[in-house]
């Protein structure tokens, strides 16, 4: 029963068969088994069939009804610039390949033009150009990650899974405990009662970015969870934040997650990398590069975790950890842009407006900084003593752009302790 | 000094500017940051510049001399079939993007036609069409993995690193101990003496597939390593095999690795997936699917590890573990081909000749099989009692192909215990 269904609906206008004459700017990965008589590892290649719909006022309701899940790419209007046109077509093609790979999963795919289809976009609540919006049941999930078929397929398969995973034995609990990179919640419930339902409803709002687990049995005792209590684990933290069990409601959980979700140390993930990058503090990110698979990188990461644990209550601090192994195509770009060697661990401050950056000097080959030294440096960053602007007169051409944007330590609202910092260089 | 050097050499004939008019079968991933004014996460797109060389008798020596590393794709002759032509061109394009991304690393890229350039191929020792051969110093590394820019770039960056990593403190040792998925060796040496040199020379022959570590200090005591001793860790095994330190030579180490390198439980990796798949036992693989990030998957994997540890001395047994998360584009293909649900752990026997397969029934929702039950099933597989052919008369059309190929349990040499098994169905 896994044979693909032919999608054919009145009122649907599949995008015109794509004329792929224009791919000379191709940022493209080929997936092939070039070799071998062996079977069992055949990567898919696009079969040329149009599966992505052009969504408009006449067909959007039908599309929403037709599929279990509908994925709409909200995109800029057809650009005049040729390079951008090609980009848009490539994006469409990624969506086509994704649609092909997931053909049997009853997922619809469509494109919404932010200009031509402005009305529909408004009705559907689409806001950010370049984002993919996933409609599932009565909720909307925004995807703002790496737009590759790999990442998209994995993401959508995650969305298809149950939003709450049950933990029912010590081995599964160990699996839960090992997921230190992720934000995760675990609740202890009598069974599928109203409290559990509230937990489940809340989970749907964060799927698949934040993981929800539940247990109905004594496994909970290992976590010293009381009945109807929920534990919230920030990434890399050993102690959870606790949501008390009395009158646990969906909204209470949702609120709690929103309050805690910007972690002190968070790993950059392909599936929400742009969202994470947008969530900077006053235009600044503290970025740490460390390969977890590398002994040096692992050691540095352990030091970082110590620092994060010591400072978990500082809302000013959120370090983005990037494992270069997760982003091979960006590694040399980062090396050029930030002028660092990524074969070694690095930590620095990046101004996301102009990608200007300064990096902690760790050139002393053998010794990584201690947690204390790292905390001192971070303090200097937060106070503005270390910043991306001081050396600009020397190294960069001043481009005349208002440099206010790039300042960190410019938080006016929450933290009186950090004065407005005005470069006096 | 990171500015790209313009490659320009007499005798080099870059491939003609690629006419990309033919990409309608495009198996392609687009990588773009569609969104955002923010800087710092710009995925590369192919800039259209030809960097991949056409290698022939006149230029191959120069190319070998010119670069620190030279990567040659040994490919089939220009095919008559249009689809295959496009495949070959896409492959070229992946190589172009890889060359662009690694522009500053002094790596050369070239194509060698197995027909037109047969002489050069012979001189260089190229044998398997579709493989990429990397020439570094006086050795050759064969890449037979997923041919995507992502995987290639990561692979080549690994090849650029030192083949031996030094372990110099307890934290780095912990990093080493955590790498249970990989084959890794660790040696204890006085310093960079002749024993260490032998170890290093050996490491170069396996880089980057097998990891080599060394320590010069007391860290070794934790591993109870004696001076000049080398420990070999099979994936997922707690106890190492020991190479005694007396008269340790390069060849001794190399031989030892070759003897031990087919692991009882091995994880399928993008960088050598086709090689692993080719290394089947009589046309058969025992394949286990398990998502490590999933509690169920994790639990099943722990059971598998137990089984592997119990049977590590059985040369007949090598289970290929596939984490579907590592191969999103193959997941639905596998679900269709093998008729299994990959949201759950699965274990089965796959005939690599025709991708026919049988799977252990684990439909009882809550309980995974115990290690004992799994061992019983594996025994049935190895004895031929469970095999991919028995049900063929019912399910498949018999295609007239000699079915001998597909038999397992047909090992005539090492294991008299497993009789030739002739289906009497």
PDB file of C-alpha atoms in Angstrom, chain A residues 2 20-21 23-36 38-46 48 87 90-91 93-94 97 101-102 104-105 128-130 144 146-150 153-154 157 160-161 165 167-169 171-172 174-175 178-179 182 211 213 268 273-274 277-278 280 291-296 298-299 302 325 328-336 343 352-355 366, chain B residues 2 20-21 23-36 38-46 48 87 90-91 93-94 97 101-102 104-105 128-130 144 146-150 153-154 157 160-161 165 167-169 171-172 174-175 178-179 182 211 213 268 273-274 277-278 280 291-296 298-299 302 325 328-336 343 352-355 366:
ATOM      1  CA  UNK A   2       3.042   2.277  -0.195  1.00  0.00           C
ATOM      2  CA  UNK A  20      16.360  24.183 -16.046  1.00  0.00           C
ATOM      3  CA  UNK A  21      18.467  26.064 -18.486  1.00  0.00           C
ATOM      4  CA  UNK A  23      21.826  26.471 -13.530  1.00  0.00           C
ATOM      5  CA  UNK A  24      25.266  27.849 -14.137  1.00  0.00           C
ATOM      6  CA  UNK A  25      25.340  29.338 -10.660  1.00  0.00           C
ATOM      7  CA  UNK A  26      24.489  25.963  -9.366  1.00  0.00           C
ATOM      8  CA  UNK A  27      24.999  25.537  -5.637  1.00  0.00           C
ATOM      9  CA  UNK A  28      24.241  21.961  -5.938  1.00  0.00           C
ATOM     10  CA  UNK A  29      25.018  18.602  -4.519  1.00  0.00           C
ATOM     11  CA  UNK A  30      24.906  15.544  -6.558  1.00  0.00           C
ATOM     12  CA  UNK A  31      23.847  12.387  -4.910  1.00  0.00           C
ATOM     13  CA  UNK A  32      24.664   9.304  -6.808  1.00  0.00           C
ATOM     14  CA  UNK A  33      25.914   5.875  -6.365  1.00  0.00           C
ATOM     15  CA  UNK A  34      28.356   6.035  -9.191  1.00  0.00           C
ATOM     16  CA  UNK A  35      29.737   2.685  -8.409  1.00  0.00           C
ATOM     17  CA  UNK A  36      28.750  -0.826  -7.896  1.00  0.00           C
ATOM     18  CA  UNK A  38      25.165  -3.676  -5.422  1.00  0.00           C
ATOM     19  CA  UNK A  39      21.636  -2.666  -4.595  1.00  0.00           C
ATOM     20  CA  UNK A  40      20.242  -1.004  -1.530  1.00  0.00           C
ATOM     21  CA  UNK A  41      21.811   2.469  -1.450  1.00  0.00           C
ATOM     22  CA  UNK A  42      20.241   4.331  -4.369  1.00  0.00           C
ATOM     23  CA  UNK A  43      20.083   8.067  -3.773  1.00  0.00           C
ATOM     24  CA  UNK A  44      17.063   9.687  -5.378  1.00  0.00           C
ATOM     25  CA  UNK A  45      17.419  12.043  -8.287  1.00  0.00           C
ATOM     26  CA  UNK A  46      14.678  14.431  -9.300  1.00  0.00           C
ATOM     27  CA  UNK A  48      11.161  15.913 -13.378  1.00  0.00           C
ATOM     28  CA  UNK A  87      18.280  31.142  -6.587  1.00  0.00           C
ATOM     29  CA  UNK A  90      16.849  26.326  -7.224  1.00  0.00           C
ATOM     30  CA  UNK A  91      14.822  26.692  -4.072  1.00  0.00           C
ATOM     31  CA  UNK A  93      13.805  22.503  -7.081  1.00  0.00           C
ATOM     32  CA  UNK A  94      14.832  21.599  -3.542  1.00  0.00           C
ATOM     33  CA  UNK A  97      13.021  16.850  -4.645  1.00  0.00           C
ATOM     34  CA  UNK A 101      11.191  11.824  -1.586  1.00  0.00           C
ATOM     35  CA  UNK A 102       8.209  12.236   0.753  1.00  0.00           C
ATOM     36  CA  UNK A 104       4.003   8.603   0.152  1.00  0.00           C
ATOM     37  CA  UNK A 105       3.646  10.639   3.325  1.00  0.00           C
ATOM     38  CA  UNK A 128       9.004  36.075   6.707  1.00  0.00           C
ATOM     39  CA  UNK A 129      10.107  35.803   3.102  1.00  0.00           C
ATOM     40  CA  UNK A 130      12.276  32.757   2.604  1.00  0.00           C
ATOM     41  CA  UNK A 144      13.962  28.842   8.940  1.00  0.00           C
ATOM     42  CA  UNK A 146      19.316  25.389   5.845  1.00  0.00           C
ATOM     43  CA  UNK A 147      17.268  25.035   2.685  1.00  0.00           C
ATOM     44  CA  UNK A 148      18.599  21.709   1.485  1.00  0.00           C
ATOM     45  CA  UNK A 149      16.619  18.579   0.672  1.00  0.00           C
ATOM     46  CA  UNK A 150      18.534  16.666   3.345  1.00  0.00           C
ATOM     47  CA  UNK A 153      13.309  15.850   4.659  1.00  0.00           C
ATOM     48  CA  UNK A 154      14.715  15.115   8.092  1.00  0.00           C
ATOM     49  CA  UNK A 157       9.924  13.368   9.060  1.00  0.00           C
ATOM     50  CA  UNK A 160       5.355  13.506  11.328  1.00  0.00           C
ATOM     51  CA  UNK A 161       6.338  11.749  14.553  1.00  0.00           C
ATOM     52  CA  UNK A 165       7.762  10.409  23.287  1.00  0.00           C
ATOM     53  CA  UNK A 167       9.828   6.837  28.354  1.00  0.00           C
ATOM     54  CA  UNK A 168       9.088   3.478  29.878  1.00  0.00           C
ATOM     55  CA  UNK A 169      12.281   1.877  31.093  1.00  0.00           C
ATOM     56  CA  UNK A 171      17.407   2.344  29.065  1.00  0.00           C
ATOM     57  CA  UNK A 172      15.052   4.826  27.451  1.00  0.00           C
ATOM     58  CA  UNK A 174      19.358   6.952  29.633  1.00  0.00           C
ATOM     59  CA  UNK A 175      18.648   7.905  26.027  1.00  0.00           C
ATOM     60  CA  UNK A 178      22.138  11.716  26.871  1.00  0.00           C
ATOM     61  CA  UNK A 179      20.361  14.337  24.724  1.00  0.00           C
ATOM     62  CA  UNK A 182      18.552  19.704  23.080  1.00  0.00           C
ATOM     63  CA  UNK A 211      11.539  17.744  22.633  1.00  0.00           C
ATOM     64  CA  UNK A 213       8.854  13.304  26.861  1.00  0.00           C
ATOM     65  CA  UNK A 268      23.763  25.771  15.941  1.00  0.00           C
ATOM     66  CA  UNK A 273      20.212  28.061  12.042  1.00  0.00           C
ATOM     67  CA  UNK A 274      18.878  31.313  10.599  1.00  0.00           C
ATOM     68  CA  UNK A 277      21.310  33.700  14.152  1.00  0.00           C
ATOM     69  CA  UNK A 278      18.492  36.267  14.104  1.00  0.00           C
ATOM     70  CA  UNK A 280      21.177  37.754  18.650  1.00  0.00           C
ATOM     71  CA  UNK A 291      34.661  19.887  16.870  1.00  0.00           C
ATOM     72  CA  UNK A 292      33.192  17.499  19.393  1.00  0.00           C
ATOM     73  CA  UNK A 293      34.914  14.558  17.685  1.00  0.00           C
ATOM     74  CA  UNK A 294      38.297  16.165  18.175  1.00  0.00           C
ATOM     75  CA  UNK A 295      40.055  15.783  21.545  1.00  0.00           C
ATOM     76  CA  UNK A 296      40.924  19.502  21.636  1.00  0.00           C
ATOM     77  CA  UNK A 298      35.871  18.161  23.160  1.00  0.00           C
ATOM     78  CA  UNK A 299      38.031  19.578  25.919  1.00  0.00           C
ATOM     79  CA  UNK A 302      33.652  20.840  28.366  1.00  0.00           C
ATOM     80  CA  UNK A 325      31.658  19.053  11.222  1.00  0.00           C
ATOM     81  CA  UNK A 328      31.347  21.423   5.929  1.00  0.00           C
ATOM     82  CA  UNK A 329      30.370  23.871   3.188  1.00  0.00           C
ATOM     83  CA  UNK A 330      30.565  26.796   5.574  1.00  0.00           C
ATOM     84  CA  UNK A 331      33.876  25.936   7.187  1.00  0.00           C
ATOM     85  CA  UNK A 332      36.194  27.641   4.717  1.00  0.00           C
ATOM     86  CA  UNK A 333      33.763  30.547   4.377  1.00  0.00           C
ATOM     87  CA  UNK A 334      33.975  31.066   8.126  1.00  0.00           C
ATOM     88  CA  UNK A 335      37.737  30.771   8.072  1.00  0.00           C
ATOM     89  CA  UNK A 336      37.899  33.524   5.472  1.00  0.00           C
ATOM     90  CA  UNK A 343      41.131  23.033  12.810  1.00  0.00           C
ATOM     91  CA  UNK A 352      25.859  39.877  12.659  1.00  0.00           C
ATOM     92  CA  UNK A 353      25.296  43.136  10.788  1.00  0.00           C
ATOM     93  CA  UNK A 354      28.642  43.129   9.015  1.00  0.00           C
ATOM     94  CA  UNK A 355      30.210  39.818  10.119  1.00  0.00           C
ATOM     95  CA  UNK A 366      48.999  23.228  24.294  1.00  0.00           C
TER      96      UNK A 366
ATOM     97  CA  UNK B   2      44.124  33.379   2.372  1.00  0.00           C
ATOM     98  CA  UNK B  20      24.293  23.220 -17.814  1.00  0.00           C
ATOM     99  CA  UNK B  21      21.353  22.837 -20.080  1.00  0.00           C
ATOM    100  CA  UNK B  23      19.705  19.358 -15.472  1.00  0.00           C
ATOM    101  CA  UNK B  24      16.132  18.232 -15.645  1.00  0.00           C
ATOM    102  CA  UNK B  25      16.991  15.040 -13.805  1.00  0.00           C
ATOM    103  CA  UNK B  26      18.571  17.156 -11.194  1.00  0.00           C
ATOM    104  CA  UNK B  27      19.352  15.310  -8.012  1.00  0.00           C
ATOM    105  CA  UNK B  28      20.317  18.467  -6.408  1.00  0.00           C
ATOM    106  CA  UNK B  29      20.300  20.353  -3.196  1.00  0.00           C
ATOM    107  CA  UNK B  30      20.119  24.031  -3.053  1.00  0.00           C
ATOM    108  CA  UNK B  31      21.924  25.766  -0.272  1.00  0.00           C
ATOM    109  CA  UNK B  32      20.912  29.300   0.307  1.00  0.00           C
ATOM    110  CA  UNK B  33      20.239  31.730   3.007  1.00  0.00           C
ATOM    111  CA  UNK B  34      17.019  32.990   1.549  1.00  0.00           C
ATOM    112  CA  UNK B  35      16.318  35.147   4.495  1.00  0.00           C
ATOM    113  CA  UNK B  36      17.759  37.803   6.580  1.00  0.00           C
ATOM    114  CA  UNK B  38      22.188  39.109   8.990  1.00  0.00           C
ATOM    115  CA  UNK B  39      25.674  38.146   7.931  1.00  0.00           C
ATOM    116  CA  UNK B  40      27.781  35.185   8.866  1.00  0.00           C
ATOM    117  CA  UNK B  41      25.963  32.158   7.442  1.00  0.00           C
ATOM    118  CA  UNK B  42      26.342  32.462   3.665  1.00  0.00           C
ATOM    119  CA  UNK B  43      26.298  29.095   1.933  1.00  0.00           C
ATOM    120  CA  UNK B  44      28.465  29.001  -1.161  1.00  0.00           C
ATOM    121  CA  UNK B  45      26.978  28.689  -4.607  1.00  0.00           C
ATOM    122  CA  UNK B  46      28.994  27.614  -7.604  1.00  0.00           C
ATOM    123  CA  UNK B  48      30.878  29.091 -12.644  1.00  0.00           C
ATOM    124  CA  UNK B  87      24.786  12.068 -13.952  1.00  0.00           C
ATOM    125  CA  UNK B  90      26.405  16.512 -12.129  1.00  0.00           C
ATOM    126  CA  UNK B  91      29.274  14.630 -10.590  1.00  0.00           C
ATOM    127  CA  UNK B  93      29.707  19.861 -10.808  1.00  0.00           C
ATOM    128  CA  UNK B  94      29.939  18.472  -7.291  1.00  0.00           C
ATOM    129  CA  UNK B  97      31.792  23.158  -5.983  1.00  0.00           C
ATOM    130  CA  UNK B 101      34.986  25.689  -1.363  1.00  0.00           C
ATOM    131  CA  UNK B 102      38.486  24.336  -0.771  1.00  0.00           C
ATOM    132  CA  UNK B 104      42.644  28.056  -0.478  1.00  0.00           C
ATOM    133  CA  UNK B 105      43.775  24.626   0.647  1.00  0.00           C
ATOM    134  CA  UNK B 128      37.208   1.421  -9.612  1.00  0.00           C
ATOM    135  CA  UNK B 129      35.051   3.603 -11.851  1.00  0.00           C
ATOM    136  CA  UNK B 130      33.160   6.130  -9.805  1.00  0.00           C
ATOM    137  CA  UNK B 144      33.953   5.540  -2.215  1.00  0.00           C
ATOM    138  CA  UNK B 146      28.266   9.578  -0.913  1.00  0.00           C
ATOM    139  CA  UNK B 147      29.248  11.868  -3.745  1.00  0.00           C
ATOM    140  CA  UNK B 148      27.947  15.131  -2.345  1.00  0.00           C
ATOM    141  CA  UNK B 149      29.883  18.344  -1.790  1.00  0.00           C
ATOM    142  CA  UNK B 150      29.106  18.185   1.925  1.00  0.00           C
ATOM    143  CA  UNK B 153      34.537  18.632   1.738  1.00  0.00           C
ATOM    144  CA  UNK B 154      34.365  17.136   5.212  1.00  0.00           C
ATOM    145  CA  UNK B 157      39.378  18.482   5.428  1.00  0.00           C
ATOM    146  CA  UNK B 160      44.378  17.541   5.628  1.00  0.00           C
ATOM    147  CA  UNK B 161      44.644  17.038   9.384  1.00  0.00           C
ATOM    148  CA  UNK B 165      46.193  12.996  17.212  1.00  0.00           C
ATOM    149  CA  UNK B 167      46.214  12.804  23.749  1.00  0.00           C
ATOM    150  CA  UNK B 168      47.738  14.750  26.574  1.00  0.00           C
ATOM    151  CA  UNK B 169      45.288  15.028  29.432  1.00  0.00           C
ATOM    152  CA  UNK B 171      39.762  15.284  29.263  1.00  0.00           C
ATOM    153  CA  UNK B 172      41.199  14.430  25.867  1.00  0.00           C
ATOM    154  CA  UNK B 174      37.605  11.020  27.671  1.00  0.00           C
ATOM    155  CA  UNK B 175      37.053  12.368  24.168  1.00  0.00           C
ATOM    156  CA  UNK B 178      33.631   8.423  23.731  1.00  0.00           C
ATOM    157  CA  UNK B 179      34.365   7.686  20.055  1.00  0.00           C
ATOM    158  CA  UNK B 182      34.994   4.454  15.165  1.00  0.00           C
ATOM    159  CA  UNK B 211      41.677   7.012  13.722  1.00  0.00           C
ATOM    160  CA  UNK B 213      45.995   8.488  18.614  1.00  0.00           C
ATOM    161  CA  UNK B 268      27.219   3.041   7.935  1.00  0.00           C
ATOM    162  CA  UNK B 273      29.090   3.780   2.557  1.00  0.00           C
ATOM    163  CA  UNK B 274      29.575   2.086  -0.815  1.00  0.00           C
ATOM    164  CA  UNK B 277      28.154  -2.123   1.301  1.00  0.00           C
ATOM    165  CA  UNK B 278      30.516  -3.908  -1.090  1.00  0.00           C
ATOM    166  CA  UNK B 280      29.280  -7.973   2.360  1.00  0.00           C
ATOM    167  CA  UNK B 291      17.836   6.200  15.440  1.00  0.00           C
ATOM    168  CA  UNK B 292      20.250   6.854  18.253  1.00  0.00           C
ATOM    169  CA  UNK B 293      18.392  10.051  19.185  1.00  0.00           C
ATOM    170  CA  UNK B 294      15.201   8.116  19.694  1.00  0.00           C
ATOM    171  CA  UNK B 295      14.636   6.317  23.029  1.00  0.00           C
ATOM    172  CA  UNK B 296      13.468   3.156  21.246  1.00  0.00           C
ATOM    173  CA  UNK B 298      18.840   3.900  21.563  1.00  0.00           C
ATOM    174  CA  UNK B 299      17.535   0.945  23.532  1.00  0.00           C
ATOM    175  CA  UNK B 302      22.310  -1.033  23.292  1.00  0.00           C
ATOM    176  CA  UNK B 325      18.967  10.409  10.680  1.00  0.00           C
ATOM    177  CA  UNK B 328      17.349  11.526   5.230  1.00  0.00           C
ATOM    178  CA  UNK B 329      17.162  11.194   1.440  1.00  0.00           C
ATOM    179  CA  UNK B 330      17.434   7.423   1.637  1.00  0.00           C
ATOM    180  CA  UNK B 331      14.903   6.872   4.399  1.00  0.00           C
ATOM    181  CA  UNK B 332      11.779   6.659   2.284  1.00  0.00           C
ATOM    182  CA  UNK B 333      13.652   4.736  -0.399  1.00  0.00           C
ATOM    183  CA  UNK B 334      14.593   2.151   2.212  1.00  0.00           C
ATOM    184  CA  UNK B 335      11.038   2.044   3.532  1.00  0.00           C
ATOM    185  CA  UNK B 336       9.796   1.262   0.045  1.00  0.00           C
ATOM    186  CA  UNK B 343      10.123   5.287  12.596  1.00  0.00           C
ATOM    187  CA  UNK B 352      22.757  -6.785  -1.933  1.00  0.00           C
ATOM    188  CA  UNK B 353      22.377  -8.312  -5.378  1.00  0.00           C
ATOM    189  CA  UNK B 354      18.675  -7.630  -5.667  1.00  0.00           C
ATOM    190  CA  UNK B 355      17.873  -5.704  -2.444  1.00  0.00           C
ATOM    191  CA  UNK B 366       6.308  -2.241  23.648  1.00  0.00           C
TER     192      UNK B 366
END
